[in-house]
């Protein structure tokens, strides 16, 4: 079975949207990535760290979905990473209210032996030094390394981030962050500048406005599915990345053509994530629901048009 190695935070999140507010609930980049990738029938494993305050039932929930957590260190007397954010009325932008690194501050990741030969590695949102340390422990060169990051790390660890960016094949990043990283407003120019930093492919996520994939000379765009209800966009980017990498791990085809499909699969998974607060929707998702929505995606985006000059 193909293997996906996931790196990222396991967290407590407190979220405010125009529809309500939560206390500390389960969140974290690796949580969303794992829950998304779990739908592709692959072997996946998380490298992360939590404190003694992280309920064991959360790890059990991931294990029940065949997401391996051997690589999750538990620091008994430490506190789990905590993030809090507030969404604006349009739900497309948010303010980070609190980021408490806690156990992340002193984290030395250890990749379990079973995942040192993973075919695909998804370096999800976490300190770039941790992302780098994971790459250094691999025993077999992966077919593809995908990196996801956010403005927080650009603000506090840009040189380290640039070092790891050099080593990856694909970067997934949102539009605002692509502009911050490149210093360019045009996403086309931004993508070209980011490609010059290392990654052959750049995926720019535009929230409810879809996602762009930039290859060597090609560009592909997929919209997001227009939804009736959006409650909480938290984790949509990670869920997208988990679907993207999960699909590529399953199909073992990393061509540009297949990455287009991976973008659609990623967008499809993200469309569920935003329908409920936190991870709730991703914890209760069926194969039928995923398939039905893929059909909706297909009919939304496909059209025949004959061109003549
Ligand atoms: P997204 O909405 O896809 O950007 O992801 C939100 C998730 O990322 C939340 O569940 C947070 O716990 C997690 N998160 C927020 N800030 C950071 C950070 N600086 N590093 C890693 N994960 C983060």
Coordinates of C-alpha atoms and ligand atoms in Angstrom, one line a residue:
X1 CA 0.0 0.0 0.0
X2 CA 1.3 3.5 -0.8
X3 CA 2.4 5.6 2.2
X4 CA 1.8 9.2 3.0
X5 CA 3.8 10.8 5.8
X6 CA 2.1 13.9 7.3
X7 CA 3.8 16.5 9.4
X8 CA 1.8 19.3 11.2
X9 CA 0.2 20.5 14.3
X10 CA -2.3 18.7 16.5
X11 CA -4.0 21.5 18.3
X12 CA -6.7 23.0 20.4
X13 CA -8.5 25.7 18.5
X14 CA -11.0 28.4 19.7
X15 CA -12.9 29.8 16.7
X16 CA -15.2 32.7 16.2
X17 CA -17.3 33.1 13.0
X18 CA -20.4 35.2 12.3
X19 CA -22.3 32.0 13.1
X20 CA -20.9 31.3 16.6
X21 CA -18.0 30.7 18.8
X22 CA -16.3 27.6 20.2
X23 CA -14.3 26.8 23.3
X24 CA -11.1 24.8 22.9
X25 CA -11.9 22.1 20.3
X26 CA -9.8 19.7 18.4
X27 CA -7.9 21.3 15.5
X28 CA -4.4 21.5 14.0
X29 CA -3.1 21.1 10.5
X30 CA -2.1 17.5 10.8
X31 CA -5.6 16.6 12.2
X32 CA -7.3 18.0 9.2
X33 CA -4.8 16.6 6.8
X34 CA -5.1 13.1 8.4
X35 CA -8.9 13.2 8.4
X36 CA -8.9 14.2 4.7
X37 CA -6.3 11.7 3.6
X38 CA -8.1 8.9 5.5
X39 CA -10.6 8.8 2.7
X40 CA -8.2 7.5 0.1
X41 CA -7.5 3.9 1.4
X42 CA -3.8 4.6 1.9
X43 CA -1.4 4.1 4.8
X44 CA -0.8 7.5 6.4
X45 CA 1.1 8.5 9.6
X46 CA 1.4 11.8 11.5
X47 CA 4.6 13.2 13.0
X48 CA 3.7 15.8 15.6
X49 CA 3.7 16.6 19.3
X50 CA 1.0 17.2 22.0
X51 CA 0.9 17.9 25.7
X52 CA -0.5 15.7 28.5
X53 CA -3.7 17.8 28.2
X54 CA -4.5 16.3 24.7
X55 CA -7.3 13.7 25.1
X56 CA -6.3 10.2 24.1
X57 CA -9.6 9.8 22.5
X58 CA -8.5 12.2 19.7
X59 CA -5.6 10.0 18.8
X60 CA -7.9 6.9 19.0
X61 CA -10.3 8.6 16.6
X62 CA -7.5 9.1 14.1
X63 CA -6.3 5.5 14.6
X64 CA -9.8 4.2 14.0
X65 CA -9.6 5.9 10.6
X66 CA -6.2 4.1 9.9
X67 CA -4.2 7.2 10.5
X68 CA -1.0 6.1 12.3
X69 CA 0.1 8.2 15.3
X70 CA 3.3 6.4 16.4
X71 CA 5.1 9.5 15.4
X72 CA 3.1 11.7 17.8
X73 CA 5.2 12.6 20.9
X74 CA 3.3 13.1 24.1
X75 CA 5.0 15.5 26.5
X76 CA 3.2 14.6 29.7
X77 CA 3.9 17.8 31.6
X78 CA 3.5 20.1 28.6
X79 CA 0.6 22.0 27.0
X80 CA -0.7 21.3 23.5
X81 CA -0.3 24.0 20.7
X82 CA -3.2 26.5 20.9
X83 CA -4.6 28.7 18.2
X84 CA -7.5 31.1 18.2
X85 CA -8.9 33.0 15.2
X86 CA -11.8 35.2 14.3
X87 CA -13.4 35.3 10.8
X88 CA -14.6 38.4 9.2
X89 CA -18.2 38.7 7.8
X90 CA -17.1 37.5 4.3
X91 CA -15.5 34.3 5.9
X92 CA -12.7 34.6 3.4
X93 CA -10.4 36.4 5.8
X94 CA -9.6 36.0 9.5
X95 CA -7.5 37.5 12.2
X96 CA -5.3 35.3 14.4
X97 CA -6.1 36.2 18.0
X98 CA -3.7 33.8 19.8
X99 CA -0.9 31.4 18.8
X100 CA 0.6 29.6 21.8
X101 CA 3.4 27.3 20.6
X102 CA 3.7 25.5 24.0
X103 CA 5.2 22.0 23.3
X104 CA 6.1 23.0 19.8
X105 CA 8.8 25.2 21.2
X106 CA 11.1 22.3 22.0
X107 CA 10.1 19.7 19.5
X108 CA 12.5 17.3 17.9
X109 CA 10.4 15.2 15.5
X110 CA 11.1 11.5 15.1
X111 CA 9.9 9.8 11.9
X112 CA 8.8 6.2 12.7
X113 CA 10.8 3.5 10.9
X114 CA 7.6 2.5 9.0
X115 CA 7.4 5.9 7.3
X116 CA 11.0 6.5 6.4
X117 CA 10.2 5.2 3.0
X118 CA 6.9 7.1 2.4
X119 CA 6.2 7.7 -1.3
X120 CA 4.7 11.1 -0.6
X121 CA 5.6 13.5 2.2
X122 CA 3.3 16.3 3.2
X123 CA 5.1 18.9 5.3
X124 CA 2.0 20.6 6.8
X125 CA 1.9 23.7 8.7
X126 CA 4.6 23.7 11.5
X127 CA 8.0 25.3 12.2
X128 CA 10.2 25.0 9.1
X129 CA 13.0 23.6 11.2
X130 CA 10.7 20.7 12.1
X131 CA 9.7 20.3 8.5
X132 CA 13.4 20.2 7.6
X133 CA 14.3 17.7 10.3
X134 CA 11.7 15.3 9.0
X135 CA 13.1 15.4 5.5
X136 CA 16.6 14.7 6.9
X137 CA 15.4 11.5 8.6
X138 CA 14.0 9.9 5.4
X139 CA 15.8 6.8 4.2
X140 CA 14.3 6.7 0.7
X141 CA 13.9 9.7 -1.5
X142 CA 10.1 10.3 -1.7
X143 CA 8.4 10.6 -5.1
X144 CA 7.0 13.9 -4.1
X145 CA 7.4 16.4 -1.2
X146 CA 4.5 18.8 -0.7
X147 CA 4.9 21.8 1.7
X148 CA 2.1 23.8 3.2
X149 CA 2.8 26.9 5.4
X150 CA 1.3 30.1 6.6
X151 CA 2.1 33.8 7.3
X152 CA 3.0 33.1 10.9
X153 CA 6.2 31.2 9.9
X154 CA 7.0 33.8 7.2
X155 CA 6.9 36.4 9.9
X156 CA 9.1 34.6 12.5
X157 CA 11.3 32.1 10.6
X158 CA 11.6 33.3 6.9
X159 CA 15.3 32.2 6.4
X160 CA 14.5 28.6 7.7
X161 CA 11.3 28.5 5.6
X162 CA 13.2 29.5 2.5
X163 CA 15.7 26.7 3.2
X164 CA 13.0 24.0 3.3
X165 CA 11.1 25.5 0.3
X166 CA 14.3 24.8 -1.8
X167 CA 13.9 21.1 -1.1
X168 CA 10.2 20.5 -2.0
X169 CA 8.4 19.7 -5.2
X170 CA 5.1 21.4 -4.5
X171 CA 4.1 24.3 -2.3
X172 CA 0.5 24.9 -1.3
X173 CA -0.2 28.4 0.0
X174 CA -3.1 30.8 0.1
X175 CA -3.2 33.9 -2.1
X176 CA -2.3 36.4 0.6
X177 CA 0.6 34.3 1.7
X178 CA 1.8 33.9 -1.9
X179 CA 1.9 37.7 -2.2
X180 CA 3.7 38.0 1.1
X181 CA 6.3 35.4 0.2
X182 CA 7.0 36.7 -3.3
X183 CA 6.4 40.4 -2.8
X184 CA 4.3 40.4 -5.9
X185 CA 0.6 41.2 -6.3
X186 CA -0.1 39.3 -9.5
X187 CA -0.5 35.6 -8.6
X188 CA 1.0 34.6 -11.9
X189 CA 4.2 36.5 -11.2
X190 CA 4.1 35.4 -7.5
X191 CA 3.9 31.8 -8.6
X192 CA 6.9 32.2 -11.0
X193 CA 9.0 33.8 -8.2
X194 CA 8.1 31.1 -5.8
X195 CA 9.0 28.4 -8.4
X196 CA 12.4 30.1 -8.7
X197 CA 12.8 29.4 -4.9
X198 CA 12.7 25.7 -5.5
X199 CA 9.3 24.0 -6.0
X200 CA 8.4 22.9 -9.6
X201 CA 4.7 23.3 -8.8
X202 CA 2.9 26.0 -6.9
X203 CA -0.7 25.6 -5.7
X204 CA -2.4 28.9 -4.7
X205 CA -5.6 28.4 -2.6
X206 CA -8.1 31.2 -3.0
X207 CA -10.7 30.1 -0.4
X208 CA -14.2 30.1 -1.8
X209 CA -12.7 31.3 -5.1
X210 CA -11.0 28.0 -5.8
X211 CA -7.4 27.0 -6.4
X212 CA -4.7 27.5 -9.1
X213 CA -2.0 25.0 -10.0
X214 CA 1.1 26.4 -11.7
X215 CA 3.4 23.9 -13.5
X216 CA 6.5 24.6 -15.7
X217 CA 4.5 26.1 -18.6
X218 CA 0.9 25.2 -17.6
X219 CA -1.7 26.7 -15.4
X220 CA -4.9 24.9 -14.2
X221 CA -7.8 26.4 -12.2
X222 CA -10.6 24.7 -10.3
X223 CA -13.4 26.6 -8.6
X224 CA -14.6 25.8 -5.1
X225 CA -18.0 24.2 -5.0
X226 CA -20.6 26.9 -4.3
X227 CA -22.2 25.8 -1.0
X228 CA -25.5 26.5 0.7
X229 CA -23.9 26.8 4.1
X230 CA -20.5 27.7 5.3
X231 CA -20.0 27.7 9.1
X232 CA -16.3 27.6 9.7
X233 CA -13.5 27.7 7.1
X234 CA -10.9 26.6 9.7
X235 CA -8.8 23.7 8.3
X236 CA -10.1 24.1 4.8
X237 CA -6.6 24.7 3.5
X238 CA -5.2 21.6 5.3
X239 CA -8.1 19.5 4.3
X240 CA -7.5 20.5 0.7
X241 CA -3.8 19.6 1.0
X242 CA -4.7 16.2 2.6
X243 CA -7.0 15.5 -0.3
X244 CA -4.5 16.6 -2.9
X245 CA -1.7 14.5 -1.4
X246 CA -4.0 11.6 -0.5
X247 CA -5.2 11.3 -4.1
X248 CA -1.6 11.4 -5.5
X249 CA -0.5 8.8 -2.9
X250 CA -3.3 6.5 -4.0
X251 CA -2.9 6.9 -7.7
X252 CA 1.0 7.0 -7.6
X253 CA 1.0 9.4 -10.6
X254 CA 2.6 12.8 -10.1
X255 CA 2.2 14.1 -13.6
X256 CA 0.7 17.6 -14.1
X257 CA -2.4 16.0 -15.7
X258 CA -3.0 13.9 -12.5
X259 CA -2.3 16.9 -10.3
X260 CA -5.3 18.6 -11.9
X261 CA -7.4 15.7 -10.6
X262 CA -5.7 16.0 -7.2
X263 CA -6.7 19.7 -7.1
X264 CA -10.4 18.7 -7.7
X265 CA -10.2 15.9 -5.0
X266 CA -8.6 18.4 -2.6
X267 CA -11.3 21.0 -3.3
X268 CA -14.0 18.4 -2.9
X269 CA -12.7 17.4 0.6
X270 CA -12.4 21.0 1.7
X271 CA -16.0 21.7 0.7
X272 CA -17.1 19.3 3.5
X273 CA -14.8 20.7 6.1
X274 CA -16.3 24.2 6.1
X275 CA -19.9 22.9 6.7
X276 CA -19.6 22.4 10.4
X277 CA -17.4 23.9 13.2
X278 CA -13.9 22.3 13.6
X279 CA -13.4 18.7 12.5
X280 CA -17.0 17.6 13.1
X281 CA -17.9 17.2 9.4
X282 CA -14.6 15.5 8.5
X283 CA -15.1 13.0 11.3
X284 CA -18.5 11.9 9.9
X285 CA -18.1 11.7 6.1
X286 CA -19.2 8.8 3.9
X287 CA -17.8 7.5 0.6
X288 CA -21.2 8.2 -1.0
X289 CA -21.2 11.8 0.0
X290 CA -17.7 12.2 -1.4
X291 CA -18.6 10.6 -4.7
X292 CA -21.8 12.6 -5.1
X293 CA -20.0 15.8 -4.6
X294 CA -17.3 14.8 -7.1
X295 CA -20.1 14.3 -9.6
X296 CA -21.4 17.8 -8.8
X297 CA -17.8 19.2 -9.3
X298 CA -17.7 17.5 -12.7
X299 CA -20.9 18.9 -14.0
X300 CA -20.1 22.3 -12.6
X301 CA -16.8 22.6 -14.4
X302 CA -17.1 20.5 -17.7
X303 CA -18.2 22.0 -20.9
X304 CA -17.7 21.3 -24.6
X305 CA -16.9 24.2 -26.8
X306 CA -15.6 24.1 -30.4
X307 CA -13.2 26.9 -31.2
X308 CA -12.9 28.4 -34.7
X309 CA -11.0 31.4 -35.9
Ligands
LIG1 P1 -6.2 26.5 7.8 O1 -7.6 27.1 8.1 O2 -6.2 25.4 6.8 O3 -5.2 27.6 7.6 O4 -5.7 25.7 9.1 C1 -6.1 26.1 10.4 C2 -5.5 25.1 11.4 O5 -4.1 25.4 11.4 C3 -6.0 25.3 12.8 O6 -6.6 24.1 13.2 C4 -4.8 25.6 13.7 O7 -4.7 24.8 14.8 C5 -3.6 25.4 12.8 N1 -2.7 26.5 12.9 C6 -2.9 27.8 13.1 N2 -1.8 28.5 13.1 C7 -0.8 27.6 12.9 C8 0.7 27.7 12.9 N3 1.3 28.9 13.0 N4 1.4 26.6 12.7 C9 0.7 25.4 12.5 N5 -0.6 25.2 12.6 C10 -1.3 26.3 12.8

